[in-house]
Amino acid sequence: MPLTPRPQSQSLTQMTEYVLPQHANALGGVFGGQIMAWIDLCAAISAQRHCGNMAVTAFVDDLRFEQPVRIGQVVRLEAKVTAAFHTSMEIEVIVEGEDATTGRRWPCVDARVTFVAIDANRKPTAVPPLVLDTDEVRASQAAGEARRGARLLQKRGNPGGPQQPGKTS
Ligand SMILES: CC(C)(COP(=O)(O)OP(=O)(O)OC[C@H]1O[C@@H](n2cnc3c(N)ncnc32)[C@H](O)[C@@H]1OP(=O)(O)O)[C@@H](O)C(=O)NCCC(=O)NCCS
């Protein structure tokens, strides 16, 4: 039976992290890996809010770190499901830096992560479609489908990952 569509607003997830010395590199900026961990967490909550199941990270699109966030500043993350497929979902996570004393904000990363819903037997399970009730959500779903096609082409072209047995780089 088809699952009842869910509105994009259901998956909206916001996180706010204060940057402490343990998050930072020798230059006083947040480690890229720390930001990636927060992206993964924020996207996981968003995916689970949409699908109503546990969900695992299947793929992370290329990340570009635009501007650093430093010790004493704030990292803001906002995630939502931008497209729902059969058992997988694309989640966009927008990451910004913030100076809490002035309210100034700046772009840090715009990430897209694919999550797969997992049932009690740890097998992929169907996700509800998005409610396609606005031009914006319809465009988001269509753009997500195009990006998914490119990801799966890449997977088919490179099924074993970058280092396949017997191949040298
Ligand atoms: C993600 C995982 C469940 C997919 O399993 P699988 O056997 O490849 O399953 P399927 O081929 O049936 O694919 C399931 C879904 O994942 C999608 N998928 C798989 N690989 C993908 C990739 N590289 N990019 C985008 N989507 C991908 C498929 O398109 C499918 O989505 P759909 O049903 O919406 O079409 C499996 O690879 C896995 O468990 N990986 C480890 C996950 C993990 O440990 N993450 C980190 C901790 S959470």
XYZ file of N, CA and C and ligand atoms in Angstrom:
555
model
N 0.847 -1.193 0.000
C 0.000 0.000 0.000
C 0.889 1.252 0.000
N 0.576 2.243 -0.862
C 1.444 3.432 -0.885
C 1.406 4.181 0.450
N 2.549 4.714 0.834
C 2.632 5.449 2.102
C 2.047 6.852 1.920
N 1.486 7.391 2.998
C 0.903 8.731 2.941
C 2.017 9.768 2.793
N 1.888 10.656 1.807
C 2.933 11.684 1.629
C 3.082 12.558 2.876
N 4.302 13.017 3.105
C 4.558 13.886 4.264
C 5.070 15.247 3.788
N 4.652 16.308 4.488
C 5.111 17.642 4.074
C 6.598 17.832 4.365
N 7.227 18.659 3.556
C 8.654 18.929 3.749
C 8.914 19.504 5.145
N 7.946 20.234 5.656
C 8.127 20.877 6.970
C 8.340 19.847 8.087
N 7.836 18.621 7.872
C 7.978 17.590 8.914
C 9.446 17.222 9.162
N 10.260 17.371 8.125
C 11.666 16.950 8.260
C 12.589 18.104 8.658
N 12.027 19.299 8.800
C 12.879 20.453 9.125
C 13.593 20.229 10.457
N 14.911 20.354 10.435
C 15.731 20.086 11.626
C 16.778 21.176 11.758
N 16.847 21.777 12.938
C 17.837 22.838 13.159
C 18.741 22.452 14.320
N 20.017 22.710 14.170
C 20.980 22.466 15.252
C 21.851 23.704 15.404
N 22.233 23.982 16.637
C 23.132 25.112 16.915
C 24.275 24.584 17.774
N 25.504 24.792 17.304
C 26.680 24.288 18.031
C 27.616 25.452 18.336
N 28.083 25.525 19.580
C 29.055 26.550 19.974
C 30.455 25.969 19.763
N 31.323 26.711 19.087
C 32.647 26.167 18.751
C 33.601 26.335 19.936
N 34.064 25.190 20.446
C 34.987 25.150 21.586
C 36.372 24.703 21.087
N 37.397 24.867 21.922
C 38.748 24.484 21.472
C 38.834 23.041 20.985
N 38.080 22.118 21.602
C 38.188 20.704 21.166
C 37.627 20.461 19.756
N 36.910 21.443 19.202
C 36.366 21.300 17.838
C 37.320 21.863 16.779
N 38.408 22.499 17.250
C 39.165 23.367 16.329
C 40.500 22.769 15.898
N 40.995 23.259 14.769
C 42.333 22.913 14.291
C 43.346 23.938 14.834
N 44.601 23.791 14.392
C 45.666 24.642 14.936
C 45.481 26.115 14.566
N 44.645 26.387 13.571
C 44.388 27.774 13.171
C 43.189 28.374 13.910
N 42.564 27.565 14.794
C 41.434 28.092 15.563
C 40.101 28.001 14.855
N 40.070 27.333 13.704
C 38.798 27.132 12.987
C 38.279 25.719 13.210
N 36.980 25.510 13.018
C 36.421 24.157 13.230
C 37.021 23.181 12.221
N 37.367 21.984 12.670
C 37.793 20.900 11.772
C 36.700 20.637 10.744
N 37.093 20.398 9.493
C 36.104 19.996 8.486
C 35.374 18.732 8.915
N 36.104 17.797 9.530
C 35.490 16.532 9.944
C 34.434 16.727 11.022
N 34.633 17.736 11.879
C 33.635 18.016 12.914
C 32.351 18.551 12.261
N 32.534 19.423 11.290
C 31.352 19.957 10.591
C 30.642 18.815 9.847
N 31.429 17.905 9.261
C 30.816 16.766 8.558
C 30.021 15.890 9.531
N 30.539 15.701 10.751
C 29.812 14.901 11.746
C 28.493 15.581 12.117
N 28.522 16.919 12.290
C 27.275 17.624 12.622
C 26.285 17.557 11.456
N 26.825 17.649 10.207
C 25.953 17.535 9.030
C 25.254 16.176 9.033
N 26.042 15.119 9.296
C 25.497 13.759 9.267
C 24.407 13.587 10.336
N 24.663 14.133 11.537
C 23.675 14.029 12.624
C 22.382 14.773 12.284
N 22.554 15.999 11.797
C 21.387 16.834 11.492
C 20.562 16.178 10.378
N 21.273 15.647 9.355
C 20.583 14.982 8.241
C 19.896 13.701 8.707
N 20.525 12.980 9.636
C 19.931 11.722 10.131
C 18.614 12.001 10.855
N 18.593 13.051 11.667
C 17.356 13.389 12.388
C 16.277 13.788 11.381
N 16.675 14.585 10.398
C 15.721 15.030 9.376
C 15.144 13.829 8.610
N 16.032 12.897 8.210
C 15.593 11.706 7.466
C 14.617 10.882 8.303
N 14.948 10.709 9.593
C 14.083 9.878 10.446
C 12.745 10.559 10.698
N 12.759 11.893 10.791
C 11.484 12.608 10.954
C 10.599 12.409 9.731
N 11.238 12.351 8.535
C 10.426 12.162 7.319
C 9.927 10.735 7.200
N 10.840 9.767 7.381
C 10.462 8.386 7.018
C 9.843 7.604 8.173
N 10.024 8.060 9.401
C 9.445 7.335 10.537
C 10.140 6.026 10.833
N 11.379 5.879 10.375
C 12.188 4.683 10.625
C 13.613 5.119 10.920
N 14.449 4.154 11.312
C 15.876 4.442 11.347
C 16.338 4.661 9.908
N 17.421 5.407 9.760
C 17.940 5.657 8.408
C 19.455 5.732 8.481
N 20.118 5.234 7.428
C 21.591 5.244 7.407
C 22.093 6.096 6.251
N 23.278 6.629 6.451
C 23.909 7.450 5.406
C 24.371 6.540 4.275
N 23.944 6.836 3.048
C 24.392 6.036 1.899
C 25.411 6.803 1.063
N 25.265 8.123 0.979
C 26.122 8.886 0.060
C 26.144 10.342 0.490
N 27.319 10.939 0.387
C 27.458 12.383 0.658
C 28.030 13.026 -0.601
N 27.319 14.013 -1.137
C 27.825 14.722 -2.314
C 29.072 15.530 -1.932
N 29.793 15.989 -2.951
C 30.994 16.812 -2.712
C 30.673 17.967 -1.767
N 31.599 18.246 -0.874
C 31.424 19.360 0.073
C 32.437 20.451 -0.258
N 31.972 21.687 -0.207
C 32.896 22.819 -0.395
C 32.773 23.722 0.826
N 33.869 23.884 1.529
C 33.867 24.727 2.728
C 34.143 26.161 2.287
N 33.143 27.024 2.427
C 33.262 28.379 1.874
C 34.036 29.316 2.790
N 33.633 29.385 4.062
C 34.309 30.294 5.004
C 34.430 29.581 6.348
N 35.517 29.838 7.083
C 35.709 29.138 8.366
C 34.796 29.674 9.461
N 34.620 28.846 10.494
C 33.943 29.273 11.719
C 34.948 29.025 12.838
N 35.144 30.029 13.690
C 36.252 29.977 14.646
C 35.780 29.747 16.081
N 36.730 29.408 16.936
C 36.432 29.227 18.368
C 35.689 30.462 18.890
N 34.610 30.214 19.638
C 33.818 31.322 20.191
C 32.687 31.752 19.273
N 32.672 31.201 18.054
C 31.556 31.484 17.147
C 30.587 30.295 17.151
N 29.548 30.420 16.362
C 28.456 29.449 16.405
C 28.303 28.808 15.028
N 28.017 27.509 15.008
C 27.686 26.812 13.756
C 26.185 26.519 13.776
N 25.486 26.992 12.768
C 24.043 26.758 12.649
C 23.820 25.787 11.500
N 23.017 24.763 11.735
C 22.714 23.799 10.668
C 21.206 23.713 10.504
N 20.775 23.671 9.254
C 19.341 23.489 8.992
C 19.176 22.449 7.886
N 18.443 21.382 8.196
C 18.282 20.273 7.249
C 16.815 20.082 6.896
N 16.592 19.631 5.664
C 15.243 19.195 5.283
C 15.358 18.197 4.137
N 14.345 17.340 4.019
C 14.299 16.396 2.902
C 13.939 17.193 1.645
N 14.816 17.118 0.631
C 14.561 17.856 -0.604
C 13.969 16.955 -1.689
N 14.113 15.641 -1.533
C 13.483 14.709 -2.483
C 13.375 13.343 -1.811
N 12.258 12.668 -2.067
C 12.069 11.307 -1.541
C 11.946 10.368 -2.732
N 12.610 9.197 -2.640
C 12.596 8.238 -3.753
C 11.836 6.990 -3.300
N 12.448 5.784 -3.448
C 11.735 4.559 -3.027
C 12.064 4.229 -1.568
N 13.342 3.915 -1.338
C 13.766 3.672 0.052
C 14.762 4.737 0.506
N 15.101 5.648 -0.380
C 16.120 6.649 -0.048
C 15.543 8.059 -0.131
N 16.258 8.976 0.506
C 15.856 10.386 0.549
C 17.101 11.241 0.379
N 16.933 12.373 -0.274
C 18.011 13.372 -0.338
C 17.715 14.447 0.702
N 18.711 14.736 1.517
C 18.560 15.774 2.541
C 19.567 16.879 2.255
N 19.085 18.109 2.269
C 19.997 19.253 2.140
C 20.267 19.784 3.540
N 21.540 20.020 3.822
C 21.912 20.629 5.106
C 22.661 21.925 4.801
N 22.073 23.037 5.198
C 22.719 24.341 5.011
C 23.418 24.701 6.319
N 24.719 24.954 6.206
C 25.527 25.254 7.391
C 26.011 26.699 7.296
N 25.794 27.426 8.374
C 26.236 28.819 8.426
C 27.073 29.037 9.674
N 27.978 30.018 9.604
C 28.649 30.504 10.801
C 27.858 31.682 11.347
N 27.985 31.908 12.657
C 27.300 33.051 13.261
C 28.196 33.642 14.347
N 28.247 34.953 14.362
C 28.839 35.646 15.501
C 27.674 36.011 16.412
N 27.586 35.314 17.564
C 26.407 35.482 18.429
C 26.349 36.883 19.042
N 27.501 37.559 19.091
C 27.488 38.891 19.728
C 26.926 39.960 18.799
N 27.039 39.729 17.489
C 26.552 40.746 16.538
C 25.373 40.244 15.712
N 25.183 38.916 15.676
C 24.131 38.337 14.827
C 24.578 38.153 13.386
N 25.828 38.557 13.072
C 26.305 38.387 11.688
C 26.368 36.899 11.352
N 25.933 36.563 10.118
C 25.984 35.168 9.656
C 26.687 35.091 8.314
N 27.303 33.947 8.030
C 27.978 33.779 6.752
C 27.875 32.316 6.322
N 27.922 32.085 5.002
C 27.792 30.708 4.517
C 29.027 29.881 4.835
N 28.810 28.630 5.235
C 29.927 27.726 5.534
C 29.916 26.552 4.551
N 28.835 25.767 4.527
C 28.735 24.616 3.620
C 27.273 24.435 3.225
N 27.060 23.978 1.990
C 25.722 23.539 1.563
C 25.880 22.061 1.173
N 25.351 21.157 2.014
C 25.608 19.721 1.831
C 24.347 18.996 1.374
N 24.552 17.945 0.571
C 23.434 17.059 0.202
C 23.828 15.634 0.558
N 22.974 15.004 1.332
C 23.281 13.666 1.848
C 22.114 12.743 1.489
N 22.439 11.529 1.046
C 21.403 10.529 0.762
C 21.323 9.546 1.919
N 20.130 9.396 2.468
C 19.880 8.428 3.541
C 18.938 7.343 3.039
N 19.121 6.116 3.568
C 18.242 5.000 3.231
C 17.505 4.581 4.503
N 16.182 4.467 4.398
C 15.368 4.020 5.541
C 15.576 2.524 5.740
N 15.670 2.129 7.006
C 16.012 0.746 7.369
C 14.926 0.198 8.284
N 14.458 -1.020 7.980
C 13.423 -1.622 8.833
C 14.056 -2.409 10.000
N 13.201 -3.109 10.751
C 13.679 -3.810 11.949
C 14.679 -4.913 11.601
N 14.634 -5.419 10.346
C 15.595 -6.442 9.906
C 16.823 -5.829 9.235
N 16.943 -4.513 9.379
C 18.071 -3.752 8.805
C 18.108 -3.824 7.291
N 16.918 -3.938 6.683
C 16.807 -3.939 5.215
C 16.195 -2.611 4.775
N 16.576 -2.118 3.567
C 15.952 -0.893 3.062
C 14.432 -1.054 2.993
N 13.727 -0.003 3.395
C 12.262 -0.036 3.422
C 11.717 1.264 2.835
N 10.485 1.200 2.323
C 9.926 2.334 1.576
C 9.821 3.586 2.445
N 10.020 4.736 1.804
C 9.849 6.025 2.486
C 8.608 6.709 1.909
N 7.921 7.533 2.721
C 6.772 8.255 2.177
C 7.234 9.275 1.139
N 6.414 9.529 0.118
C 6.753 10.626 -0.797
C 6.611 11.971 -0.086
N 7.190 12.998 -0.696
C 6.964 14.360 -0.201
C 5.605 14.850 -0.695
N 4.944 15.668 0.093
C 3.740 16.351 -0.397
C 4.210 17.411 -1.401
N 3.791 17.261 -2.655
C 4.252 18.191 -3.706
C 3.218 19.302 -3.867
N 3.139 20.167 -2.850
C 2.041 21.129 -2.801
C 2.422 22.533 -3.245
N 3.692 22.775 -3.522
C 4.106 24.101 -4.003
C 5.062 23.913 -5.176
N 5.209 24.990 -5.976
C 6.168 24.943 -7.091
C 7.569 24.670 -6.561
N 7.871 25.243 -5.380
C 9.214 25.095 -4.810
C 9.509 23.625 -4.465
N 8.537 22.950 -3.867
C 8.784 21.538 -3.491
C 8.802 20.661 -4.747
N 7.947 20.982 -5.721
C 7.968 20.196 -6.979
C 9.325 20.349 -7.667
N 9.858 21.577 -7.682
C 11.172 21.811 -8.317
C 12.270 21.099 -7.525
N 12.136 21.100 -6.204
C 13.125 20.445 -5.337
C 13.142 18.933 -5.619
N 11.955 18.330 -5.725
C 11.867 16.891 -5.996
C 12.478 16.578 -7.373
N 12.144 17.402 -8.372
C 12.656 17.148 -9.732
C 14.176 17.280 -9.768
N 14.702 18.310 -9.103
C 16.162 18.500 -9.104
C 16.837 17.351 -8.345
N 16.204 16.884 -7.275
C 16.752 15.764 -6.509
C 16.785 14.493 -7.348
N 15.742 14.296 -8.159
C 15.711 13.092 -9.016
C 16.856 13.135 -10.031
N 17.125 14.334 -10.578
C 18.221 14.459 -11.548
C 19.563 14.171 -10.865
N 19.749 14.707 -9.655
C 21.017 14.462 -8.938
C 21.143 12.976 -8.583
N 20.021 12.345 -8.198
C 20.051 10.909 -7.863
C 20.518 10.104 -9.071
N 20.000 10.464 -10.264
C 20.407 9.763 -11.493
C 21.916 9.828 -11.666
N 22.486 11.017 -11.430
C 23.934 11.189 -11.589
C 24.694 10.357 -10.550
N 24.172 10.303 -9.318
C 24.854 9.518 -8.266
C 24.857 8.028 -8.617
N 23.718 7.555 -9.120
C 23.626 6.121 -9.405
C 24.465 5.752 -10.621
N 24.569 6.686 -11.579
C 25.469 6.455 -12.721
C 26.902 6.314 -12.225
N 27.267 7.215 -11.311
C 28.624 7.194 -10.742
C 28.850 5.871 -9.997
N 27.813 5.414 -9.265
C 27.939 4.160 -8.517
C 28.134 2.985 -9.479
N 27.332 2.973 -10.572
C 27.448 1.873 -11.535
C 28.816 1.866 -12.202
N 29.333 3.088 -12.462
C 30.640 3.193 -13.126
C 31.782 2.834 -12.203
N 31.525 2.845 -10.889
C 32.593 2.643 -9.916
C 32.050 1.855 -8.733
N 31.539 0.623 -8.987
C 30.797 -0.084 -7.949
C 31.613 -0.445 -6.713
N 32.908 -0.617 -6.856
C 33.711 -1.044 -5.715
C 34.386 0.091 -4.979
N 34.075 1.340 -5.343
C 34.746 2.467 -4.706
C 36.014 2.807 -5.455
N 36.781 3.753 -4.948
C 37.921 4.263 -5.695
C 39.043 3.247 -5.918
N 39.254 2.307 -4.991
C 40.360 1.348 -5.132
C 39.791 -0.048 -5.356
N 39.578 -0.447 -6.614
C 39.060 -1.784 -6.859
C 40.211 -2.789 -6.882
N 39.926 -4.042 -6.432
C 41.001 -5.046 -6.399
C 41.639 -5.184 -7.774
N 42.953 -5.296 -7.784
C 43.660 -5.512 -9.031
C 43.943 -4.247 -9.810
N 43.404 -3.107 -9.327
C 43.648 -1.844 -10.042
C 44.633 -1.010 -9.272
N 45.483 -0.310 -9.980
C 46.374 0.634 -9.302
C 46.017 2.035 -9.764
N 46.282 3.011 -8.907
C 45.897 4.386 -9.282
C 47.010 5.039 -10.075
C 22.960 2.169 2.157
C 22.682 0.668 2.052
C 21.576 0.281 3.025
C 22.199 0.404 0.634
O 22.091 -0.973 0.559
P 21.970 -1.690 -0.877
O 22.061 -3.142 -0.686
O 22.898 -1.000 -1.825
O 20.494 -1.417 -1.176
P 19.806 -1.085 -2.529
O 20.653 -1.357 -3.731
O 18.475 -1.756 -2.421
O 19.649 0.478 -2.404
C 18.834 1.036 -1.423
C 18.672 2.488 -1.748
O 19.934 3.136 -1.601
C 20.185 3.912 -2.745
N 21.623 4.000 -2.918
C 22.515 2.999 -2.782
N 23.746 3.473 -3.047
C 23.612 4.783 -3.352
C 24.521 5.814 -3.734
N 25.828 5.601 -3.857
N 24.021 7.042 -3.979
C 22.696 7.290 -3.859
N 21.782 6.355 -3.508
C 22.252 5.111 -3.267
C 19.518 3.158 -3.871
O 19.273 3.995 -4.988
C 18.232 2.746 -3.185
O 17.364 3.863 -3.144
P 15.874 3.761 -3.763
O 15.216 2.560 -3.126
O 15.254 5.036 -3.301
O 16.006 3.624 -5.224
C 23.945 -0.186 2.324
O 24.910 0.082 1.315
C 24.543 0.077 3.678
O 24.064 -0.410 4.686
N 25.620 0.894 3.705
C 26.247 1.256 4.971
C 25.490 2.403 5.628
C 26.267 2.946 6.798
O 26.864 2.199 7.547
N 26.266 4.282 6.933
C 27.050 4.943 7.930
C 26.473 4.876 9.305
S 24.791 5.418 9.409
